[in-house]
Amino acid sequence: MSLLQKGSARLLAKRPPVPRYCISVPTRPASSQASSPAASNARTLLYAAVFTASAGLFTIYYLDSRSALHRYVLTPAIRGLFDAETGHKLAVKALKYGIAAKDQVEDDASIQGEIWGQAVNNPVGVAAGFDKDGEAIDGLFDLGFSWVEIGSVTPKPQPGNPKPRVFRLEEDQAIINRYGFPSQGHAFVLSRLKERLPQFFTESKPASLRPGDLLAVNLGKNKDSPADSIDDFVAGVKSFGPLSDVLVINVSSPNTPGLRGLQNKDHLERLLAGVTKARDELEPSSLTSRRPKLVLKLAPDLEEDQLIDIADVVQQAKIDGVIVSNTTIQRPKHLVNANKQEIGGLSGPPVKAYSLKALKTLRQHLPESIPLIGCGGISTGADALEFAKAGASLVQIYTSFGYDGVGTCRRIKDELVAELKKEGKSWNEVVTSAVKQLSPVPSPLNEEIKKGEDAVSQLVAEANYLKNLLEEATENVTGSEAKTPEAESVSKPSESVELAEVQASVVA
């Protein structure tokens, strides 16, 4: 062993052993130890203040529907973590319980809409299918929609089609669904609508309970009802008429067997006559002081001659408006996602061309007095303006709302304001111009024929009234004066001759 190694060994031998787990802690001066509780309290208060301020700022940011957080963080996270139907249900519950964002901005005057002579705050609504059972009505209005359409609602509760039944096509920004009208039924949804009503109200108000907004109920039929039966729709009119601004007759879902067959002219005439009669028999609502408007919702897959027939039936039945359109059963060749093979109705940008084509056809065959509501593939302000130029008074969104989240309505409205500024027009000016240009010009001959038909109907009614008076007078005379059989045989033919003469003069 070298001298250096021996010296090192001696030094180590003399050094006292150190415990393996002993940690040396330096002592503080007494003055420092005495001041530590005060410093600790100050730090705690500072942290609490920072946390409270941060939480408050985050809450303000979160509750504003314009926040990029919703479109680029929360909504994609939900899509990544949950399947389409579960994500849909979570969104409805968030809106139901008031924990979703709200539209904090007042609508620009340039996007004020109008339908049936009534002003609406803006032209953007949410289509049926999102809030099927009327759970999130006020949450949806809080997002800035001017038209909230709940349903479809069926008379009896039904579960809908087996799961899975909703599929995302993310590369195409589209959805395929085959829900099949899952519904909690008329009674349950009706109770929800009644819960919204104020306990006392002294003046009439819209069923939305918000000035400038409309509440619509989309009526469907049960899967086990006869295919050609109109009873489910008539029941819906009677149930929801007093608590809605608009009732939508949905004969266009591809997911209920036989339902689209009601779009055929013969079936549609009977259906629309039945629901119109049921609506007209309702007493004016104690809430709105009027009867609801009736609107028909169509598929985008109809041929031009079918749409022309439907336009004729809509006019004859005095339906108030048409929504164009529901989902499509067509599959454009440019679809990318593998889910394109799933059975069901396709919605989103791929359906836009079909909806626009059907809307333009209907606008060319319906008078200006019957408004159209555009729906199908609307995801930007430019899309909404395109539908306005095709003659749509209002528009609805669905799939873009699912992909972009709670800020979608506000974003589309802001984009629409910018598009209208480029045009130098308001929404109503664009719509009015398009409707006048595209709607058929009323024929003077048709107007005269219509006036003549109304006049004949009035004269026939008056003739029947006179006939009843004549019969009553005859009965009175018969009761006071006994007539011989010969007199009766003479008087009755003379009365028949007089009545025939009156009817003949009316027809002439």
CSV table of C-alpha atoms in Angstrom, one decimal, residues 169-472:
chain,number,residue,atom,x,y,z
A,169,LEU,CA,-67.9,11.8,-40.7
A,170,GLU,CA,-65.2,14.2,-39.4
A,171,GLU,CA,-63.3,14.6,-42.6
A,172,ASP,CA,-66.6,15.6,-44.3
A,173,GLN,CA,-67.9,17.6,-41.3
A,174,ALA,CA,-71.0,15.6,-41.6
A,175,ILE,CA,-73.2,13.2,-39.6
A,176,ILE,CA,-75.3,10.1,-40.4
A,177,ASN,CA,-78.1,9.3,-38.0
A,178,ARG,CA,-80.8,6.7,-37.8
A,179,TYR,CA,-82.2,7.7,-34.4
A,180,GLY,CA,-85.7,6.7,-35.4
A,181,PHE,CA,-87.6,9.3,-33.4
A,182,PRO,CA,-86.6,8.4,-29.8
A,183,SER,CA,-89.1,10.3,-27.8
A,184,GLN,CA,-90.5,10.5,-24.2
A,185,GLY,CA,-94.0,11.1,-25.7
A,186,HIS,CA,-96.5,13.9,-25.8
A,187,ALA,CA,-97.4,13.9,-22.1
A,188,PHE,CA,-93.8,14.2,-20.9
A,189,VAL,CA,-92.8,17.0,-23.3
A,190,LEU,CA,-96.1,18.8,-22.6
A,191,SER,CA,-95.3,18.8,-18.9
A,192,ARG,CA,-91.9,20.4,-19.7
A,193,LEU,CA,-93.5,23.1,-21.7
A,194,LYS,CA,-95.9,23.9,-18.9
A,195,GLU,CA,-93.1,24.1,-16.4
A,196,ARG,CA,-91.6,27.0,-18.4
A,197,LEU,CA,-94.8,29.1,-18.1
A,198,PRO,CA,-94.9,32.0,-15.7
A,199,GLN,CA,-97.3,31.5,-12.8
A,200,PHE,CA,-99.1,34.7,-13.7
A,201,PHE,CA,-99.2,36.7,-16.9
A,202,THR,CA,-101.5,39.6,-17.8
A,203,GLU,CA,-100.6,40.1,-21.5
A,204,SER,CA,-100.1,37.7,-24.4
A,205,LYS,CA,-96.6,36.7,-25.4
A,206,PRO,CA,-95.0,34.3,-27.8
A,207,ALA,CA,-94.7,30.7,-26.7
A,208,SER,CA,-90.9,31.3,-26.6
A,209,LEU,CA,-91.6,33.7,-23.8
A,210,ARG,CA,-89.0,36.0,-25.5
A,211,PRO,CA,-89.9,38.9,-27.8
A,212,GLY,CA,-88.6,38.3,-31.3
A,213,ASP,CA,-88.1,34.6,-30.8
A,214,LEU,CA,-90.2,31.6,-31.9
A,215,LEU,CA,-90.7,28.2,-30.3
A,216,ALA,CA,-91.6,25.4,-32.7
A,217,VAL,CA,-92.6,21.8,-31.9
A,218,ASN,CA,-91.8,19.2,-34.5
A,219,LEU,CA,-94.4,16.5,-34.7
A,220,GLY,CA,-93.6,12.9,-35.6
A,221,LYS,CA,-95.5,9.6,-35.6
A,222,ASN,CA,-94.9,6.4,-33.7
A,223,LYS,CA,-93.1,3.6,-35.5
A,224,ASP,CA,-96.0,1.1,-34.8
A,225,SER,CA,-98.7,3.5,-36.1
A,226,PRO,CA,-100.2,2.6,-39.5
A,227,ALA,CA,-98.1,4.0,-42.3
A,228,ASP,CA,-101.0,6.0,-43.9
A,229,SER,CA,-102.6,7.2,-40.6
A,230,ILE,CA,-102.7,10.9,-39.8
A,231,ASP,CA,-103.9,10.4,-36.3
A,232,ASP,CA,-100.5,10.9,-34.6
A,233,PHE,CA,-100.1,14.3,-36.3
A,234,VAL,CA,-103.7,15.4,-35.4
A,235,ALA,CA,-103.0,14.4,-31.8
A,236,GLY,CA,-99.8,16.5,-31.8
A,237,VAL,CA,-101.7,19.6,-33.1
A,238,LYS,CA,-104.3,19.3,-30.3
A,239,SER,CA,-101.7,18.7,-27.6
A,240,PHE,CA,-99.0,21.3,-28.5
A,241,GLY,CA,-101.1,24.0,-30.3
A,242,PRO,CA,-101.8,26.1,-27.2
A,243,LEU,CA,-98.1,26.1,-26.1
A,244,SER,CA,-96.2,26.7,-29.4
A,245,ASP,CA,-95.7,29.4,-31.9
A,246,VAL,CA,-95.2,27.0,-34.8
A,247,LEU,CA,-96.1,23.3,-35.3
A,248,VAL,CA,-93.9,21.4,-37.8
A,249,ILE,CA,-95.4,18.4,-39.7
A,250,ASN,CA,-92.4,16.1,-40.2
A,251,VAL,CA,-93.1,13.7,-43.1
A,252,SER,CA,-89.5,13.6,-44.3
A,253,SER,CA,-87.4,11.6,-41.8
A,254,PRO,CA,-85.8,8.5,-43.6
A,255,ASN,CA,-85.6,6.6,-40.3
A,256,THR,CA,-89.3,5.8,-39.7
A,257,PRO,CA,-90.7,3.1,-42.1
A,258,GLY,CA,-93.4,4.5,-44.5
A,259,LEU,CA,-93.1,8.1,-43.2
A,260,ARG,CA,-91.8,9.6,-46.4
A,261,GLY,CA,-94.7,8.0,-48.3
A,262,LEU,CA,-96.9,10.7,-46.8
A,263,GLN,CA,-95.1,13.2,-49.1
A,264,ASN,CA,-97.0,11.6,-52.0
A,265,LYS,CA,-99.7,13.9,-53.3
A,266,ASP,CA,-102.8,11.9,-52.3
A,267,HIS,CA,-101.6,11.1,-48.8
A,268,LEU,CA,-100.3,14.6,-48.3
A,269,GLU,CA,-103.7,16.2,-49.2
A,270,ARG,CA,-105.4,14.1,-46.6
A,271,LEU,CA,-102.8,14.7,-44.0
A,272,LEU,CA,-102.6,18.5,-44.4
A,273,ALA,CA,-106.4,18.8,-44.6
A,274,GLY,CA,-106.6,16.9,-41.3
A,275,VAL,CA,-104.0,18.9,-39.4
A,276,THR,CA,-105.3,22.2,-40.7
A,277,LYS,CA,-108.8,21.3,-39.6
A,278,ALA,CA,-107.5,20.3,-36.1
A,279,ARG,CA,-105.5,23.6,-35.9
A,280,ASP,CA,-108.5,25.7,-36.9
A,281,GLU,CA,-110.7,24.0,-34.4
A,282,LEU,CA,-108.4,25.1,-31.5
A,283,GLU,CA,-109.4,28.0,-29.3
A,284,PRO,CA,-106.8,30.8,-29.5
A,285,SER,CA,-104.1,30.1,-27.0
A,286,SER,CA,-104.5,31.8,-23.6
A,287,LEU,CA,-100.7,32.4,-23.8
A,288,THR,CA,-100.2,33.7,-27.3
A,289,SER,CA,-103.8,34.8,-28.1
A,290,ARG,CA,-103.7,33.1,-31.4
A,291,ARG,CA,-103.5,29.7,-33.1
A,292,PRO,CA,-100.1,28.2,-34.0
A,293,LYS,CA,-98.7,28.4,-37.6
A,294,LEU,CA,-98.4,25.1,-39.5
A,295,VAL,CA,-95.2,24.3,-41.3
A,296,LEU,CA,-94.4,21.3,-43.5
A,297,LYS,CA,-90.9,19.8,-43.4
A,298,LEU,CA,-89.7,18.1,-46.6
A,299,ALA,CA,-86.9,15.8,-47.8
A,300,PRO,CA,-84.2,17.1,-50.2
A,301,ASP,CA,-84.5,13.9,-52.3
A,302,LEU,CA,-87.8,14.7,-54.0
A,303,GLU,CA,-88.0,15.0,-57.8
A,304,GLU,CA,-89.1,18.3,-59.4
A,305,ASP,CA,-92.5,17.1,-60.4
A,306,GLN,CA,-93.1,15.9,-56.8
A,307,LEU,CA,-92.1,19.3,-55.4
A,308,ILE,CA,-94.5,21.0,-57.8
A,309,ASP,CA,-97.3,18.7,-56.7
A,310,ILE,CA,-96.5,19.5,-53.0
A,311,ALA,CA,-96.5,23.2,-53.7
A,312,ASP,CA,-100.0,22.9,-55.1
A,313,VAL,CA,-101.2,20.8,-52.1
A,314,VAL,CA,-99.6,23.3,-49.6
A,315,GLN,CA,-101.5,26.2,-51.2
A,316,GLN,CA,-104.8,24.4,-51.3
A,317,ALA,CA,-104.5,23.3,-47.6
A,318,LYS,CA,-103.5,26.8,-46.5
A,319,ILE,CA,-100.3,25.6,-44.9
A,320,ASP,CA,-98.3,28.6,-43.5
A,321,GLY,CA,-94.8,27.6,-44.5
A,322,VAL,CA,-92.3,24.9,-45.6
A,323,ILE,CA,-88.9,23.9,-44.2
A,324,VAL,CA,-86.4,22.7,-46.8
A,325,SER,CA,-85.0,20.3,-45.9
A,326,ASN,CA,-84.4,17.2,-43.7
A,327,THR,CA,-81.5,14.8,-44.1
A,328,THR,CA,-80.8,13.0,-47.3
A,329,ILE,CA,-80.5,9.3,-48.1
A,330,GLN,CA,-78.1,10.1,-51.0
A,331,ARG,CA,-74.3,9.7,-50.7
A,332,PRO,CA,-72.2,12.1,-52.7
A,333,LYS,CA,-69.2,10.6,-54.3
A,334,HIS,CA,-66.8,13.0,-52.6
A,335,LEU,CA,-67.5,11.7,-49.1
A,336,VAL,CA,-64.2,10.5,-47.5
A,337,ASN,CA,-65.0,9.0,-44.0
A,338,ALA,CA,-65.6,5.2,-43.8
A,339,ASN,CA,-68.9,5.8,-42.0
A,340,LYS,CA,-70.4,7.0,-45.3
A,341,GLN,CA,-71.7,3.4,-45.7
A,342,GLU,CA,-73.9,3.6,-42.7
A,343,ILE,CA,-77.6,3.6,-43.2
A,344,GLY,CA,-79.5,6.7,-42.2
A,345,GLY,CA,-79.9,10.4,-43.0
A,346,LEU,CA,-76.9,12.4,-44.0
A,347,SER,CA,-76.6,16.0,-42.7
A,348,GLY,CA,-74.0,18.7,-42.9
A,349,PRO,CA,-72.2,20.4,-45.9
A,350,PRO,CA,-72.7,17.4,-48.3
A,351,VAL,CA,-76.5,18.0,-48.2
A,352,LYS,CA,-76.4,21.7,-49.0
A,353,ALA,CA,-76.6,21.4,-52.8
A,354,TYR,CA,-79.7,19.1,-52.5
A,355,SER,CA,-81.4,21.4,-50.1
A,356,LEU,CA,-80.8,24.5,-52.1
A,357,LYS,CA,-82.0,22.9,-55.3
A,358,ALA,CA,-85.3,21.8,-53.6
A,359,LEU,CA,-85.8,25.2,-52.0
A,360,LYS,CA,-85.3,27.1,-55.3
A,361,THR,CA,-87.9,24.8,-57.0
A,362,LEU,CA,-90.4,25.3,-54.3
A,363,ARG,CA,-89.9,29.1,-54.3
A,364,GLN,CA,-90.7,29.2,-58.0
A,365,HIS,CA,-94.0,27.4,-57.4
A,366,LEU,CA,-95.2,29.0,-54.1
A,367,PRO,CA,-96.7,32.5,-53.7
A,368,GLU,CA,-94.8,35.2,-51.7
A,369,SER,CA,-97.3,34.8,-48.8
A,370,ILE,CA,-95.9,31.3,-48.0
A,371,PRO,CA,-92.4,31.6,-46.5
A,372,LEU,CA,-89.6,29.0,-46.8
A,373,ILE,CA,-87.1,28.1,-44.1
A,374,GLY,CA,-83.8,26.9,-45.4
A,375,CYS,CA,-82.0,24.0,-43.6
A,376,GLY,CA,-79.2,21.7,-44.7
A,377,GLY,CA,-75.4,22.2,-44.8
A,378,ILE,CA,-75.4,25.8,-43.3
A,379,SER,CA,-72.2,26.4,-41.4
A,380,THR,CA,-71.1,30.0,-42.3
A,381,GLY,CA,-72.6,33.4,-42.8
A,382,ALA,CA,-72.0,33.0,-46.5
A,383,ASP,CA,-74.1,29.8,-46.5
A,384,ALA,CA,-77.0,31.6,-44.8
A,385,LEU,CA,-76.8,34.4,-47.3
A,386,GLU,CA,-76.9,31.9,-50.2
A,387,PHE,CA,-80.2,30.5,-48.9
A,388,ALA,CA,-81.6,34.0,-48.5
A,389,LYS,CA,-80.8,34.7,-52.1
A,390,ALA,CA,-82.6,31.5,-53.0
A,391,GLY,CA,-85.8,32.8,-51.2
A,392,ALA,CA,-85.5,31.5,-47.7
A,393,SER,CA,-86.9,33.9,-45.0
A,394,LEU,CA,-85.0,32.1,-42.2
A,395,VAL,CA,-82.4,29.4,-41.9
A,396,GLN,CA,-81.7,26.5,-39.4
A,397,ILE,CA,-78.5,24.8,-38.4
A,398,TYR,CA,-77.8,21.4,-36.8
A,399,THR,CA,-74.6,19.6,-37.8
A,400,SER,CA,-72.3,22.6,-37.8
A,401,PHE,CA,-73.6,23.3,-34.2
A,402,GLY,CA,-72.5,19.8,-33.2
A,403,TYR,CA,-69.0,20.2,-34.7
A,404,ASP,CA,-68.3,23.8,-33.7
A,405,GLY,CA,-70.1,24.1,-30.3
A,406,VAL,CA,-71.9,26.8,-28.5
A,407,GLY,CA,-70.4,29.7,-30.4
A,408,THR,CA,-71.7,28.6,-33.8
A,409,CYS,CA,-74.8,30.7,-33.8
A,410,ARG,CA,-72.9,33.9,-32.8
A,411,ARG,CA,-70.1,33.2,-35.3
A,412,ILE,CA,-72.6,32.7,-38.2
A,413,LYS,CA,-74.4,35.9,-37.3
A,414,ASP,CA,-71.2,37.9,-37.2
A,415,GLU,CA,-70.1,36.5,-40.5
A,416,LEU,CA,-73.6,37.3,-41.9
A,417,VAL,CA,-73.3,40.9,-40.8
A,418,ALA,CA,-70.0,41.1,-42.7
A,419,GLU,CA,-71.4,39.5,-45.8
A,420,LEU,CA,-74.4,41.9,-45.8
A,421,LYS,CA,-72.1,44.9,-45.4
A,422,LYS,CA,-70.4,43.8,-48.6
A,423,GLU,CA,-73.8,43.6,-50.3
A,424,GLY,CA,-74.9,47.0,-48.9
A,425,LYS,CA,-78.2,45.5,-47.9
A,426,SER,CA,-80.0,44.1,-44.8
A,427,TRP,CA,-81.2,40.5,-44.5
A,428,ASN,CA,-84.8,41.5,-45.0
A,429,GLU,CA,-83.9,43.4,-48.2
A,430,VAL,CA,-82.1,40.4,-49.6
A,431,VAL,CA,-85.0,38.1,-48.8
A,432,THR,CA,-87.7,40.4,-50.1
A,433,SER,CA,-85.9,40.9,-53.4
A,434,ALA,CA,-85.3,37.2,-53.9
A,435,VAL,CA,-88.9,36.2,-53.0
A,436,LYS,CA,-90.3,38.8,-55.4
A,437,GLN,CA,-88.0,37.8,-58.2
A,438,LEU,CA,-88.4,34.0,-57.8
A,439,SER,CA,-92.0,33.5,-56.7
A,440,PRO,CA,-94.6,33.1,-59.5
A,441,VAL,CA,-96.4,36.2,-60.6
A,442,PRO,CA,-100.1,35.9,-59.6
A,443,SER,CA,-102.3,35.5,-62.7
A,444,PRO,CA,-105.1,38.1,-62.9
A,445,LEU,CA,-107.4,35.3,-64.2
A,446,ASN,CA,-106.5,33.1,-61.3
A,447,GLU,CA,-107.2,35.9,-58.9
A,448,GLU,CA,-110.6,36.5,-60.5
A,449,ILE,CA,-111.4,32.8,-60.4
A,450,LYS,CA,-110.5,32.8,-56.7
A,451,LYS,CA,-112.6,35.8,-56.0
A,452,GLY,CA,-115.5,34.2,-57.9
A,453,GLU,CA,-115.1,31.0,-56.0
A,454,ASP,CA,-115.2,32.9,-52.7
A,455,ALA,CA,-118.3,34.8,-53.9
A,456,VAL,CA,-120.1,31.6,-54.9
A,457,SER,CA,-119.3,30.0,-51.6
A,458,GLN,CA,-120.7,33.0,-49.8
A,459,LEU,CA,-123.9,33.0,-51.9
A,460,VAL,CA,-124.4,29.3,-51.4
A,461,ALA,CA,-124.0,29.8,-47.6
A,462,GLU,CA,-126.6,32.6,-47.8
A,463,ALA,CA,-128.9,30.4,-49.8
A,464,ASN,CA,-128.7,27.7,-47.2
A,465,TYR,CA,-129.4,30.2,-44.5
A,466,LEU,CA,-132.5,31.4,-46.4
A,467,LYS,CA,-133.5,27.8,-46.9
A,468,ASN,CA,-133.4,27.1,-43.2
A,469,LEU,CA,-135.5,30.2,-42.5
A,470,LEU,CA,-138.0,29.1,-45.1
A,471,GLU,CA,-138.2,25.6,-43.5
A,472,GLU,CA,-138.7,27.1,-40.1
